[in-house]
Structures are given as structure tokens and as C-alpha cells.
XYZ file of C-alpha atoms in Angstrom:
280
model
C -10.500 -59.741 58.360
C -9.770 -59.370 54.604
C -10.646 -62.866 53.391
C -12.502 -62.397 50.134
C -11.170 -65.335 48.125
C -8.999 -68.449 48.254
C -6.318 -66.503 46.403
C -6.220 -63.716 48.985
C -6.028 -66.244 51.815
C -3.260 -68.165 50.039
C -1.254 -64.960 49.588
C -1.680 -64.027 53.254
C -0.317 -67.391 54.414
C 2.225 -67.846 51.645
C 0.765 -71.060 50.248
C -0.417 -72.227 46.854
C -4.120 -71.480 46.189
C -4.466 -75.161 45.367
C -3.782 -75.994 49.010
C -6.663 -73.790 50.132
C -8.873 -75.418 47.489
C -7.901 -78.799 48.944
C -8.759 -77.667 52.492
C -12.284 -76.905 51.286
C -12.919 -79.668 48.766
C -10.810 -82.551 50.104
C -11.215 -82.215 53.882
C -10.553 -85.918 54.538
C -6.924 -85.259 53.648
C -6.563 -82.564 56.280
C -8.125 -84.048 59.423
C -6.996 -86.793 61.747
C -9.900 -88.785 63.212
C -9.804 -90.455 66.626
C -11.931 -90.971 69.747
C -11.508 -89.971 73.384
C -13.399 -91.235 76.462
C -16.508 -89.254 77.410
C -18.381 -90.514 80.455
C -19.426 -94.073 79.670
C -18.998 -93.579 75.934
C -16.621 -91.975 73.471
C -16.386 -88.652 71.670
C -15.200 -88.516 68.064
C -12.541 -85.891 67.418
C -11.553 -84.361 64.088
C -8.147 -82.784 64.619
C -7.032 -80.585 61.709
C -3.530 -81.155 60.418
C -0.949 -78.381 60.669
C -1.707 -76.364 57.515
C -5.463 -76.125 58.084
C -5.037 -75.762 61.843
C -2.903 -72.630 61.436
C -5.603 -70.974 59.333
C -8.374 -72.028 61.722
C -6.427 -70.654 64.685
C -6.005 -67.353 62.854
C -9.746 -67.245 62.074
C -10.508 -67.908 65.753
C -8.125 -65.160 66.908
C -9.625 -62.617 64.524
C -13.210 -63.431 65.472
C -12.501 -63.450 69.209
C -11.033 -59.979 68.885
C -14.204 -58.641 67.296
C -16.937 -60.700 68.978
C -18.981 -59.470 71.930
C -21.222 -62.070 73.546
C -24.082 -61.752 76.078
C -23.215 -61.714 79.781
C -24.687 -65.182 80.337
C -22.335 -66.833 77.800
C -19.218 -68.193 79.520
C -17.906 -70.923 77.225
C -15.070 -69.987 74.864
C -15.115 -66.326 75.925
C -11.737 -64.889 77.027
C -11.752 -63.932 80.705
C -14.758 -66.114 81.554
C -14.814 -69.683 82.849
C -17.250 -72.381 83.894
C -16.295 -71.554 87.479
C -17.482 -67.963 86.958
C -20.708 -69.348 85.492
C -21.310 -71.705 88.429
C -20.761 -68.886 90.938
C -23.843 -67.124 89.571
C -25.997 -69.952 90.913
C -24.571 -70.284 94.437
C -27.566 -68.615 96.117
C -30.132 -70.678 94.210
C -33.004 -72.639 95.722
C -33.282 -74.782 92.594
C -31.344 -75.400 89.360
C -32.523 -76.688 85.993
C -30.139 -77.475 83.161
C -30.227 -78.859 79.647
C -27.551 -80.137 77.253
C -27.607 -80.012 73.478
C -26.869 -83.182 71.517
C -23.691 -83.254 69.377
C -23.317 -79.494 69.683
C -20.491 -78.794 67.223
C -21.384 -81.325 64.484
C -25.054 -80.310 64.620
C -24.180 -76.647 64.013
C -24.608 -76.470 60.216
C -22.261 -74.710 57.845
C -25.151 -72.744 56.332
C -25.961 -71.263 59.749
C -22.304 -70.398 60.329
C -22.213 -68.523 57.020
C -25.471 -66.633 57.599
C -24.473 -65.785 61.184
C -21.158 -64.356 59.986
C -23.081 -62.193 57.506
C -25.240 -60.911 60.360
C -22.038 -60.377 62.305
C -20.806 -57.948 59.648
C -18.866 -60.042 57.136
C -19.700 -60.020 53.448
C -21.117 -63.082 51.706
C -17.838 -64.255 50.122
C -15.879 -64.002 53.367
C -18.627 -65.739 55.345
C -18.832 -68.604 52.870
C -15.068 -69.082 52.802
C -14.688 -69.011 56.596
C -17.534 -71.485 57.066
C -16.111 -73.889 54.478
C -12.661 -73.771 56.071
C -14.111 -74.460 59.527
C -16.636 -77.226 58.869
C -16.481 -80.924 58.115
C -19.315 -82.998 56.645
C -21.699 -80.046 56.857
C -21.112 -79.053 60.478
C -18.498 -77.591 62.802
C -15.537 -79.897 63.245
C -15.175 -81.284 66.781
C -11.510 -80.480 67.308
C -11.028 -77.455 65.051
C -9.736 -74.374 66.946
C -12.241 -72.185 65.080
C -15.299 -74.191 66.203
C -15.732 -72.700 69.713
C -16.041 -69.041 68.712
C -18.082 -69.898 65.615
C -20.539 -71.894 67.741
C -21.073 -68.838 69.938
C -21.670 -66.665 66.877
C -24.156 -69.203 65.502
C -25.988 -69.280 68.853
C -26.454 -65.512 69.046
C -30.176 -65.441 68.183
C -30.905 -68.378 70.501
C -28.901 -66.714 73.271
C -31.020 -63.606 72.841
C -34.215 -65.667 73.147
C -32.880 -67.516 76.208
C -31.904 -64.283 77.940
C -35.326 -62.776 77.215
C -37.029 -65.884 78.633
C -34.914 -65.735 81.799
C -35.722 -62.049 82.252
C -39.446 -62.664 81.714
C -39.492 -65.462 84.310
C -37.240 -63.594 86.742
C -34.578 -66.322 86.837
C -30.835 -66.590 86.152
C -29.229 -68.157 83.116
C -25.696 -69.215 82.177
C -24.481 -71.072 79.111
C -21.174 -72.904 78.861
C -20.984 -74.361 75.331
C -23.920 -76.794 75.119
C -24.632 -76.770 78.874
C -27.419 -74.272 79.693
C -28.465 -73.715 83.303
C -31.265 -71.745 84.966
C -31.797 -71.074 88.668
C -33.529 -68.854 91.189
C -34.184 -68.339 94.884
C -37.886 -68.186 94.058
C -40.457 -70.680 92.871
C -39.544 -72.952 89.957
C -41.562 -71.954 86.851
C -43.182 -75.179 85.650
C -43.487 -73.765 82.130
C -39.683 -73.586 81.691
C -39.109 -76.960 79.945
C -41.910 -76.334 77.453
C -40.724 -72.803 76.752
C -37.211 -74.101 76.078
C -38.541 -76.769 73.731
C -40.328 -74.028 71.798
C -37.125 -71.977 71.471
C -35.104 -74.913 70.153
C -37.839 -76.399 67.969
C -36.922 -74.342 64.901
C -33.151 -74.601 65.396
C -30.701 -77.326 64.287
C -29.951 -78.193 67.922
C -31.807 -80.804 69.956
C -32.155 -80.890 73.724
C -30.758 -84.125 75.155
C -33.508 -85.840 77.146
C -30.921 -87.978 78.931
C -29.017 -84.978 80.282
C -31.860 -82.772 81.488
C -31.240 -82.043 85.169
C -33.353 -80.586 87.985
C -32.542 -80.300 91.681
C -33.901 -78.403 94.660
C -31.958 -77.489 97.818
C -31.001 -78.991 100.203
C -30.329 -81.785 97.718
C -27.061 -81.586 95.826
C -27.196 -78.976 93.046
C -24.656 -79.412 90.252
C -23.948 -76.606 87.774
C -21.385 -76.814 84.969
C -19.673 -79.704 86.766
C -19.469 -77.972 90.161
C -21.587 -78.120 93.325
C -23.238 -74.780 94.192
C -24.910 -75.539 97.533
C -24.267 -73.479 100.675
C -23.364 -70.276 98.847
C -20.092 -71.468 97.308
C -18.715 -73.588 94.481
C -16.910 -76.850 95.185
C -15.954 -80.071 93.486
C -18.095 -83.181 93.693
C -17.272 -85.652 96.461
C -16.267 -88.308 93.937
C -13.813 -85.959 92.246
C -12.348 -84.845 95.584
C -11.708 -88.498 96.455
C -9.903 -88.963 93.138
C -7.769 -85.910 93.834
C -6.644 -87.350 97.176
C -5.565 -90.496 95.370
C -3.767 -88.473 92.670
C -1.931 -86.439 95.315
C -0.850 -89.605 97.114
C 0.473 -91.147 93.911
C 2.463 -88.015 93.047
C 3.898 -87.682 96.558
C 4.847 -91.349 96.728
C 7.130 -91.035 93.724
C 5.492 -94.057 92.114
C 3.827 -92.084 89.339
C 4.935 -92.757 85.776
C 6.333 -89.746 83.935
C 3.674 -89.925 81.253
C 0.929 -89.763 83.914
C 2.420 -87.026 86.109
C 1.345 -84.089 83.915
C -2.232 -85.367 83.753
C -2.494 -85.818 87.533
C -0.863 -82.453 88.196
C -3.381 -80.882 85.821
C -6.231 -82.211 87.966
C -4.623 -80.806 91.107
C -4.074 -77.423 89.443
C -7.753 -77.364 88.536
C -8.610 -77.988 92.195
C -6.411 -75.019 93.141
C -8.245 -72.815 90.633
C -11.621 -73.703 92.150
C -10.368 -73.049 95.693
C -8.753 -69.748 94.680
C -11.923 -68.608 92.954
C -14.043 -69.601 95.945
C -11.762 -67.792 98.430
C -11.598 -64.638 96.303
C -15.394 -64.378 96.167
C -15.916 -64.665 99.921
């Protein structure tokens, strides 16, 4: 990826170098800020405007083509999904999962730049890519380049997590900021402390509110799916919602603006069922 300067990038995209300078130094002009519902709260989104978004998409495409991530990483990796990740835990006796607080914004630009250098890019390219992809010192929540860059930044931590899982003889999957461990054997009581040690010297913090532990036959939830009884399935609450969505669509009473959203939920259900049937 031959990005060595703002001028080279401007030439590649046929824009004035001043525009690229503005992307880096006047980011407020090039993002649209809004919030979306997230559980009981809201998530702040920084959506890049067209000019910057095109460049970020190109950066993402180039990096995805070169990147190779560990087998336990499922988020933002082509050909892998959270359903694939959940399937790995279907034979578990127990599951333990952690979430990282404000994953994208807490991933600092300096780490992005240094990780890109370790990934094989020179200093100038790494600095330029990181500046074009970050907002207020961290990855922008909403930029198309943030997912792959977060995986690159997590590489050393992923290595440590995989080594810990191997040492303890347990499974691990990571989908973005959702990290899950499981096993058919005895739960290692040292796991939470060992994880705290791994993340202590990183910019990421483990969310105490979202730490989760469950032992069969109690419900075991992994990456949003239930993994009891040797298969993945949706939660009971979500299945009830889907029945209501299907009824609304079949009744013909659904507003046009809502139909695509409801159909999207039903398509997701079909994906889970298809994946479950194909693995049996």
C-alpha cells in the first residue's frame, strides 16, 4: 500500500492535498456525530463523510487483503462470524466471558501506528494511516477502517490470550471486544486474575459490569447465542420477538420503513438455523 505522504494519497484519489490535510487536522469537519440505542443506553457514532469514508474503506480493503489473524479471532475477519465463534463452545461445561470498555475509542492512535510498523509498514505510512483513521486520539466508532485496525492493534494481546488458553487447556474466541473462554473440564479459578494481568499494561479495560460466568445445565450465552445441548440457538426472548415480527410482516400491517428491519431479523434467524443444521 504505497501511502508515503499526503501528496501521494491525494494523487491516488485525485484530490487536492489540502483536502487530505483537512482530514487529518480538521476532523470535526469530516465526521457526522449521532447516537444509536445500545441495550439500556446509547452508543455514540462518528460516521465519516463521503470523502474521508472512501479513503478509509480503501485502507480497510488493503489491510484486510494482507492481514492474517489468529484462529480464535472471529470479529471483522472475512469468512468468519460470531456464529462460527459460538459453535466452538457448544460442548462446553462452563463459559466465562469478558467485554472491553469503549473498545474502538480506547484504542489509541499511537498503538495503531506502532502496530502497523510491526505489521510491515514504514513509519511515514503507519503515521498517515493512523491519523486518517482516528478521531480525538482513538479509533473512530463508525469509520470503516476501525474494525481491521482494532484487530491489528490487538495482535500482541491476542497472542497472550491464546497462550493462556493453551496453558490452561481451555478454548478461546474473540469477537471484537467480546472474549470468551470455555471447557468441558474444571473451571480454572485463576482465569480472571490472569486476564487482569494481561490487560493491566494495555489501553483497554475489562468491563466489570459485563463479566459473565455460567455452568451447565444453566443457560450459557456466547457472543449473543445460546450454546447449551451441543448446538447454537437464539435466546428465548429474541425468538419471541421474531414470532411477533413474522406476524406483523404476514399481516400486511407493517410500515414500509420498518419492513426491511424486521426482514433483517428474520434473515439472521435463518442464518443461525442454516449454520446449526450444516454442523449436525
